[in-house]
Coordinates of C-alpha atoms in Angstrom, one line a residue:
X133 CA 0.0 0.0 0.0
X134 CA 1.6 3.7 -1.1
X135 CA 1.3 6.3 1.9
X136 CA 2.5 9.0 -0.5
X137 CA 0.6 11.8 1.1
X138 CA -1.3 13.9 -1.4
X139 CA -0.4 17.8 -1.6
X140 CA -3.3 18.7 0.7
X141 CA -2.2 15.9 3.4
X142 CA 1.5 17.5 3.1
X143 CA 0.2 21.0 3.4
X144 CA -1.5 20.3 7.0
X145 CA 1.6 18.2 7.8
X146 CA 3.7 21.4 7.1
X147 CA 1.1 23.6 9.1
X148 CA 1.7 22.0 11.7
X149 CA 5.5 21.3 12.2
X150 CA 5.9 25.0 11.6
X151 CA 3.6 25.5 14.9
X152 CA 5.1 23.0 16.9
X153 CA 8.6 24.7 16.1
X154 CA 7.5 28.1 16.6
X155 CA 4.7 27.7 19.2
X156 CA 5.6 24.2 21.1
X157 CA 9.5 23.4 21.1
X158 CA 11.3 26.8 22.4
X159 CA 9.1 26.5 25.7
X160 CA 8.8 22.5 26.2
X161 CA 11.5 22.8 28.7
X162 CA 9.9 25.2 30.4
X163 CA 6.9 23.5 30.3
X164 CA 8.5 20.5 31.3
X165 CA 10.2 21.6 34.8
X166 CA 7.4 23.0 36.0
X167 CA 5.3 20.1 34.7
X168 CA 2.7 22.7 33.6
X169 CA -0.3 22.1 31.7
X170 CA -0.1 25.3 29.1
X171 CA -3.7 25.7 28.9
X172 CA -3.3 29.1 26.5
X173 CA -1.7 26.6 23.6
X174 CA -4.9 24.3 23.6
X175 CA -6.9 27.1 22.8
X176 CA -4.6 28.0 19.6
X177 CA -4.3 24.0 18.6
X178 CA -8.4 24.0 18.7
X179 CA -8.4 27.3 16.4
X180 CA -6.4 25.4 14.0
X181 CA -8.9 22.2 13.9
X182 CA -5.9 19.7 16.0
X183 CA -8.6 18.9 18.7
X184 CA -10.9 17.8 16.8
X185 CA -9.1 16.2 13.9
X186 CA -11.0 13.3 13.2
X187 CA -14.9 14.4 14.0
X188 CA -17.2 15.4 11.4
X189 CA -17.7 19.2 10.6
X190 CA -21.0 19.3 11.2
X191 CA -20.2 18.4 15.0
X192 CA -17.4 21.7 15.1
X193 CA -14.2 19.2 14.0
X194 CA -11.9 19.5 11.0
X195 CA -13.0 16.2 9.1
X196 CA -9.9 14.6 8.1
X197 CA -8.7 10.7 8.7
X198 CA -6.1 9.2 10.4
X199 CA -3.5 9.3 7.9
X200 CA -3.6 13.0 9.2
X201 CA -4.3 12.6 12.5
X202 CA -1.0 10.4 12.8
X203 CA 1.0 13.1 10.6
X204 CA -0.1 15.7 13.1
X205 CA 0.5 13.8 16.0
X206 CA 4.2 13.0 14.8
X207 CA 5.2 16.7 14.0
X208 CA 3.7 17.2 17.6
X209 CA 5.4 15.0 19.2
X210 CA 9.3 15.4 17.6
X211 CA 8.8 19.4 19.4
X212 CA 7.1 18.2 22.9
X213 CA 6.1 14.3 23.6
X214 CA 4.0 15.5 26.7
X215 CA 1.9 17.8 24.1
X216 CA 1.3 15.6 22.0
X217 CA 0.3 12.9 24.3
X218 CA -2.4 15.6 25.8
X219 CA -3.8 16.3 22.1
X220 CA -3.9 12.0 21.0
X221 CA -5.6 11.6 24.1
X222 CA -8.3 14.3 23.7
X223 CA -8.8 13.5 20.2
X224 CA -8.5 9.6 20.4
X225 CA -10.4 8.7 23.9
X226 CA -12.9 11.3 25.4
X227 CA -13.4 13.1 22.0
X228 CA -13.9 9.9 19.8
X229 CA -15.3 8.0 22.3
X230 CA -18.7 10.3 22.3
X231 CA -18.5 10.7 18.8
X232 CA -18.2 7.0 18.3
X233 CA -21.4 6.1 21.3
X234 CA -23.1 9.3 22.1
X235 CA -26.3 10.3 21.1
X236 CA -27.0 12.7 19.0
X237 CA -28.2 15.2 21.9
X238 CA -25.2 14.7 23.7
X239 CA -22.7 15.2 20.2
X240 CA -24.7 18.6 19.0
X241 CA -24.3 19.8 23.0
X242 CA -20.5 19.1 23.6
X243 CA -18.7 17.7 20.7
X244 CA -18.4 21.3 19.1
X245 CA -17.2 22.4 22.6
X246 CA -14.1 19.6 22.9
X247 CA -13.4 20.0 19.0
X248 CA -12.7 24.3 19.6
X249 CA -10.5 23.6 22.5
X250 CA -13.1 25.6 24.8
X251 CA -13.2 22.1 26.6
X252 CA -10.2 19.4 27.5
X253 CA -11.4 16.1 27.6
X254 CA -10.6 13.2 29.7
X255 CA -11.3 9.6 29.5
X256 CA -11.1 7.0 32.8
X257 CA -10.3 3.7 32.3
X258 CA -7.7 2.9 34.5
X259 CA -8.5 2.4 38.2
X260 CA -6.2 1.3 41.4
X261 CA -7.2 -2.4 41.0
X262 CA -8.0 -2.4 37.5
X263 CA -5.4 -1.1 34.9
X264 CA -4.1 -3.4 32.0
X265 CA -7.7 -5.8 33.2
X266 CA -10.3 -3.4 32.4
X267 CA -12.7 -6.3 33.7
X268 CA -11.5 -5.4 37.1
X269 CA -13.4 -2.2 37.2
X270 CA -14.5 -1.5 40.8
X271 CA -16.2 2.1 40.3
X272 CA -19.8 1.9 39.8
X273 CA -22.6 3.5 38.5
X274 CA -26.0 3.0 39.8
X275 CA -29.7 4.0 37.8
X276 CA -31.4 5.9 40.2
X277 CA -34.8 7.7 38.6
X278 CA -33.3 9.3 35.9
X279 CA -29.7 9.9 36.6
X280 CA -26.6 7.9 37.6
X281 CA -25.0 7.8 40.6
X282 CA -21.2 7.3 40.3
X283 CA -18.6 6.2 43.0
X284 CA -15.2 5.3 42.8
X285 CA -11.6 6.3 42.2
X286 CA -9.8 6.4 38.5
X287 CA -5.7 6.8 38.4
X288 CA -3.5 7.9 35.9
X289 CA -6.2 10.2 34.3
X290 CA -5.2 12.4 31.8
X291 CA -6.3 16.1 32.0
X292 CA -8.2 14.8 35.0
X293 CA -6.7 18.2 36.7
X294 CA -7.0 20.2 33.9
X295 CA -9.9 19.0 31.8
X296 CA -13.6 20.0 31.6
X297 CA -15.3 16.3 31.0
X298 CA -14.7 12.7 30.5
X299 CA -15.6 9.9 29.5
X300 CA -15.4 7.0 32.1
X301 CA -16.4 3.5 32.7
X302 CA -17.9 2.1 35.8
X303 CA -19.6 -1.2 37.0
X304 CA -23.5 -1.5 36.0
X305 CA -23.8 -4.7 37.2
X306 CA -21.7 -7.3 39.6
X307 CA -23.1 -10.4 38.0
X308 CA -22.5 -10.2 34.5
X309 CA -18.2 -9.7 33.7
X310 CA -17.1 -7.3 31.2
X311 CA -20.9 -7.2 30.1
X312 CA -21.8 -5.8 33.3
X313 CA -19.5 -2.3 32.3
X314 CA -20.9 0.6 30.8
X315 CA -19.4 4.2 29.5
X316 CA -20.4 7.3 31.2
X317 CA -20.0 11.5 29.9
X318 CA -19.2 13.1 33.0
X319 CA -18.8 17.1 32.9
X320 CA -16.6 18.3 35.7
X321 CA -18.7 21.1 36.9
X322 CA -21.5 18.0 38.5
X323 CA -21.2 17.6 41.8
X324 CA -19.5 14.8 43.6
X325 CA -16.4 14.5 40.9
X326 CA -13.2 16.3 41.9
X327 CA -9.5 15.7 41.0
X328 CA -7.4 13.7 43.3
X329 CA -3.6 13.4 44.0
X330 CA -1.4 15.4 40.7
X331 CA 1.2 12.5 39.5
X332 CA 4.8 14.0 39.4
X333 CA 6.0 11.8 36.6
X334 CA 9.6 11.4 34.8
X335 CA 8.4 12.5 31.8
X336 CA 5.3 13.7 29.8
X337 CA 5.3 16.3 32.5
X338 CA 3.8 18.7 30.4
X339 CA 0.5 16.4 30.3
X340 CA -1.4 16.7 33.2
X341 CA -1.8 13.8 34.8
X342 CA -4.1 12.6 38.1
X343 CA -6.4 10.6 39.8
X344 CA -10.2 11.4 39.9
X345 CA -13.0 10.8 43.0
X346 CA -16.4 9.9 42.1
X347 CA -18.6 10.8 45.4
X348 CA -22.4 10.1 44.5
X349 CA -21.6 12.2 41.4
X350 CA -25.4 12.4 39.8
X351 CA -25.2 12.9 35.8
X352 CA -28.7 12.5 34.2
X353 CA -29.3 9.3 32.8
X354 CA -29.1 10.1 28.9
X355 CA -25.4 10.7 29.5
X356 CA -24.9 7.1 29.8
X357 CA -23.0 6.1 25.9
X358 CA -24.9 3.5 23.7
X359 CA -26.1 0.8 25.7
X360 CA -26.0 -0.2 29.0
X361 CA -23.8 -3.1 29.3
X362 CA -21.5 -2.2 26.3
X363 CA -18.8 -0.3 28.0
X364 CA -15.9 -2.8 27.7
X365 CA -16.5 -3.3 24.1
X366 CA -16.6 0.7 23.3
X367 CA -13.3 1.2 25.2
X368 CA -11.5 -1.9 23.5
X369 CA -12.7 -0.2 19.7
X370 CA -11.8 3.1 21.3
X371 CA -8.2 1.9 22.3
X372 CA -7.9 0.2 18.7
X373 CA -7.6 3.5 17.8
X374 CA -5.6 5.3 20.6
X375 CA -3.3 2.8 19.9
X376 CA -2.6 4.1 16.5
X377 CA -2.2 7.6 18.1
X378 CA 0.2 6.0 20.7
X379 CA 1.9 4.8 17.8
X380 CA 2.2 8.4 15.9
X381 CA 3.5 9.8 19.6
X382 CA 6.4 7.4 19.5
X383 CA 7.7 8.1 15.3
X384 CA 7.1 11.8 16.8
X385 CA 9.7 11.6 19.7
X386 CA 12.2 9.3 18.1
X387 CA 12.1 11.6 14.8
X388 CA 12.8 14.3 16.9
X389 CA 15.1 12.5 18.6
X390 CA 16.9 11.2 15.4
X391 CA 16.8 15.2 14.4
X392 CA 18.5 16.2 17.3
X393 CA 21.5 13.6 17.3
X394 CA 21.9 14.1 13.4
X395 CA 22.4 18.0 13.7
X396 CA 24.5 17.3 17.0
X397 CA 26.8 14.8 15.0
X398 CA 27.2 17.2 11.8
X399 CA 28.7 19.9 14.3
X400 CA 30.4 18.6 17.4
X401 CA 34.3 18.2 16.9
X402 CA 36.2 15.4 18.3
X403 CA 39.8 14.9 17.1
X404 CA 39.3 17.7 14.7
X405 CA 37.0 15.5 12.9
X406 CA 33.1 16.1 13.5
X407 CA 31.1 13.2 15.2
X408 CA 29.4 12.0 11.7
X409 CA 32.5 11.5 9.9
X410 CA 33.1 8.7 12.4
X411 CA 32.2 4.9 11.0
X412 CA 30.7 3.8 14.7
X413 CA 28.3 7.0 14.7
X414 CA 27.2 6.9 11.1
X415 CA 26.0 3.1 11.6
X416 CA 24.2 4.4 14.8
X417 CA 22.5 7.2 12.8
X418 CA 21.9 4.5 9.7
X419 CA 20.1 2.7 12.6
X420 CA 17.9 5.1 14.1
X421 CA 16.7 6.3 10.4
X422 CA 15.9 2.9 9.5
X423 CA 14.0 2.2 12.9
X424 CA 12.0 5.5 12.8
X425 CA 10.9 4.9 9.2
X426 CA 9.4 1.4 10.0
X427 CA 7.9 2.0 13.1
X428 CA 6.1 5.3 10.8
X429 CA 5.2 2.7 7.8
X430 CA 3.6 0.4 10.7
X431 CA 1.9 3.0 12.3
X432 CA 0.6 4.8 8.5
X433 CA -0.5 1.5 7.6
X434 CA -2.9 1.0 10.6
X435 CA -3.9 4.2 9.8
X436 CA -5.1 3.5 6.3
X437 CA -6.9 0.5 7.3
X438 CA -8.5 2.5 10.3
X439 CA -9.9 5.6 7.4
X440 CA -10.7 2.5 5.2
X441 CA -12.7 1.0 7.3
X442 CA -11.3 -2.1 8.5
X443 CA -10.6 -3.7 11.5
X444 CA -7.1 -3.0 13.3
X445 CA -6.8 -4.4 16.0
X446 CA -3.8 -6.8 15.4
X447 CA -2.1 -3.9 13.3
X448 CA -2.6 -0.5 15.6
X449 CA -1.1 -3.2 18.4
X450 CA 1.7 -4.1 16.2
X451 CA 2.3 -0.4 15.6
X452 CA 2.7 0.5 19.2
X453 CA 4.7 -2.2 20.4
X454 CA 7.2 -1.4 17.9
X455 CA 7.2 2.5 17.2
X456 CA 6.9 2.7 21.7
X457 CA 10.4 0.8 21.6
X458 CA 11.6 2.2 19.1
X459 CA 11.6 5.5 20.6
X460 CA 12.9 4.7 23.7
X461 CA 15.6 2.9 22.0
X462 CA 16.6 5.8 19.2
X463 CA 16.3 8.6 22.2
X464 CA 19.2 6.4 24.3
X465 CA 21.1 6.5 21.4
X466 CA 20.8 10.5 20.8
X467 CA 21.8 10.9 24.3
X468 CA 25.0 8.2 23.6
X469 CA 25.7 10.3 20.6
X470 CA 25.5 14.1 22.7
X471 CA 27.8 12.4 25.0
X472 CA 27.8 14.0 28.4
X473 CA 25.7 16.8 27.0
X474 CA 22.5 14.2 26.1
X475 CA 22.7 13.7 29.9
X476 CA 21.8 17.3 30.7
X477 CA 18.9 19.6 30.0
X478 CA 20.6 22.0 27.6
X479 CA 19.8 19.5 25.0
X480 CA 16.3 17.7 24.2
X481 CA 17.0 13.8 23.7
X482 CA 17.1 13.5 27.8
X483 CA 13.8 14.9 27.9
X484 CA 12.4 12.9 24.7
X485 CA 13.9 9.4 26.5
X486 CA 12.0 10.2 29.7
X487 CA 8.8 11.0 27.3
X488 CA 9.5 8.0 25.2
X489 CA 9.2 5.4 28.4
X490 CA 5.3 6.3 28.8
X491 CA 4.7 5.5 25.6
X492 CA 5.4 1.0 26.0
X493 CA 2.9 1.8 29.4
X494 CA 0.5 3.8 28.5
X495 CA -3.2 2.5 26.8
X496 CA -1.8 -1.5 26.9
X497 CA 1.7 -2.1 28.0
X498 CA 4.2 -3.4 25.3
X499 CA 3.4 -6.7 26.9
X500 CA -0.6 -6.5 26.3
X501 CA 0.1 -5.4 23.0
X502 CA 1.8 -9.0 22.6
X503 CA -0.8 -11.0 23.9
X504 CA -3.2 -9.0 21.4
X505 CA -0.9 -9.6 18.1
X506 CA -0.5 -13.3 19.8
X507 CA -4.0 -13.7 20.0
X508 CA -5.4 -12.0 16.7
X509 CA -2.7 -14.2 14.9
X510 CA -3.9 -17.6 16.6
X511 CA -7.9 -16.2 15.7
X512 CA -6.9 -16.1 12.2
X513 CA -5.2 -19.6 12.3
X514 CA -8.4 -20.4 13.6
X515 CA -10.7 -19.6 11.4
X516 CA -8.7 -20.8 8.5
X517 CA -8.5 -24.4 10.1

């Protein structure tokens, strides 16, 4: 399959590296030591359509695909990992999510809000006792006239400090398994939701990240997404996809990472001979490339299929296992290359390996991602017996 980008594909790709180099990479160290969520930015990525990439128009959003979205996210991502990781995961999990299960009520009310920027959205998954197993969901939700009534505690929430709404699963019913989960919309301004503890994390520091308490938090009851029942099934479809953007994070950081040792090489003097005409560096450098550009193919390719329709799940988990090591691989070798210098702050690859580790963690660890590409593989077998 070509992923030659057509002019208008290259032409939002451009847009948007010249923002994150103008707007995004001379303050993402700032940004980074004093892990602040740079609110004012979010409101200039939503004028330019990046917070709503892939929702319709007629909801607020810019209407493109994901062989855009993961173009954006990787131009992103080479200036700030943490950024990026804030913009894939408003776009990819609370913003989709209601596109994807909302009714139509609750997409005219707040999709056009999410998609401007005007609102940062969330989305709550992960729990103390329930992480990688989703089924282990422990917060509930309980039908009572006609709202909800939610209790429990999520972790690891994204924008969970800094956000305005998310979308969260919680426990309908005890008896029934992962059938028993359903999805939630939950605006932050209902009472009984409030942020918890504010994670101070090695890197992505830029993202906000915390935990979020559910006290008898009423929500009425058409806030509840598709069917009661079918929350585990919407947030495994929803990760399909935020895998993809997971994917697009990693090629962003080790790109930028790759950029970074490559202009470092051509420069610094050693022996009166620069770094790059050295045979040990160059085959470090031929390395890198080589990774960065296969972990991008991987990760285009589940794109295509993803805009085309088709089912990804085996190939947007293939696409973050590999580009997520990847980039924590190609940033340690930037930092080998800088020398001393990688090890300090005056120069970006410390900061992108820090940002890069999130990324094998972060929605399915690098080894849930090999249990879904073992089992997707063995399905196939399968069904071919």
């Amino acid at each position: 399959m070509d992923f030659q980008l057509t002019q208008d594909q290259e032409a939002i790709r451009d847009m948007v590296r010249d923002f994150a180099r103008n707007e995004i990479a001379p303050r993402a160290l700032e940004w980074d030591e004093a892990q602040h969520f740079p609110r004012e930015l979010f409101e200039k990525l939503g004028e330019l359509g990046l917070l709503g990439v892939v929702i319709a128009e007629e909801y607020g959003g810019a209407g493109l695909g994901y062989v855009e979205y993961v173009s954006i996210l990787e131009e992103i991502g080479a200036a700030d990992g943490g950024i990026c990781l804030s913009v894939a995961a408003h776009n990819s999990l609370c913003t989709n999510h209601l596109y994807l299960f909302g009714s139509e009520e609750l997409k005219r009310d707040f999709l056009p809000r999410l998609a401007s920027g005007e609102w940062i959205g969330a989305w709550g998954l992960t729990e103390p006792e329930a992480g990688s197993d989703a089924g282990g969901t422990r917060t509930t939700a309980v039908r009572d006239g006609d709202e909800w009534v939610l209790n429990g505690t999520k972790t690891f929430i994204t924008h969970a400090t800094a956000g305005d709404a998310a979308v969260l699963v919680a426990r309908t019913s005890k008896e029934q398994g992962h059938h028993g989960i359903s999805a939630f919309f939950v605006p932050f301004d209902r009472p009984g939701v409030e942020p918890g503890k504010k994670e101070n994390k090695l890197g992505m520091r830029s993202s906000d990240t915390s935990s979020l308490v559910l006290e008898d938090c009423r929500i009425p009851a058409g806030y509840l997404l598709g069917e009661e029942g079918d929350g585990f099934i919407q947030a495994m479809k929803v990760l399909d996809g935020g895998r993809i953007s997971i994917a697009a994070l990693s090629v962003g950081i080790a790109r930028g990472a790759l950029d970074a040792a490559l202009e470092y090489a051509n420069t610094r003097e050693q022996f009166g001979r620069t770094l790059a005409s050295f045979q040990l560096t160059r085959a470090k450098l031929a390395d890198m490339a080589t990774s960065v550009d296969a972990a991008r193919l991987l990760t285009q390719r589940s794109a295509a299929m993803k805009d085309a329709g088709l089912k990804t799940t085996r190939e947007s988990a293939m696409a973050k296992v590999y580009a997520s090591e990847v980039a924590v691989a190609v940033a340690e070798e930037a930092i080998q290359i800088h020398g001393g210098y990688g090890y300090t702050k005056d120069y970006p690859v410390e900061r992108a390996w820090r940002d890069a580790k999130l990324c094998t963690i972060g929605e399915g660890t690098s080894e849930i991602q090999r249990m879904v590409i073992a089992r997707e593989l063995l399905k196939a077998l399968e069904s071919h017996s």
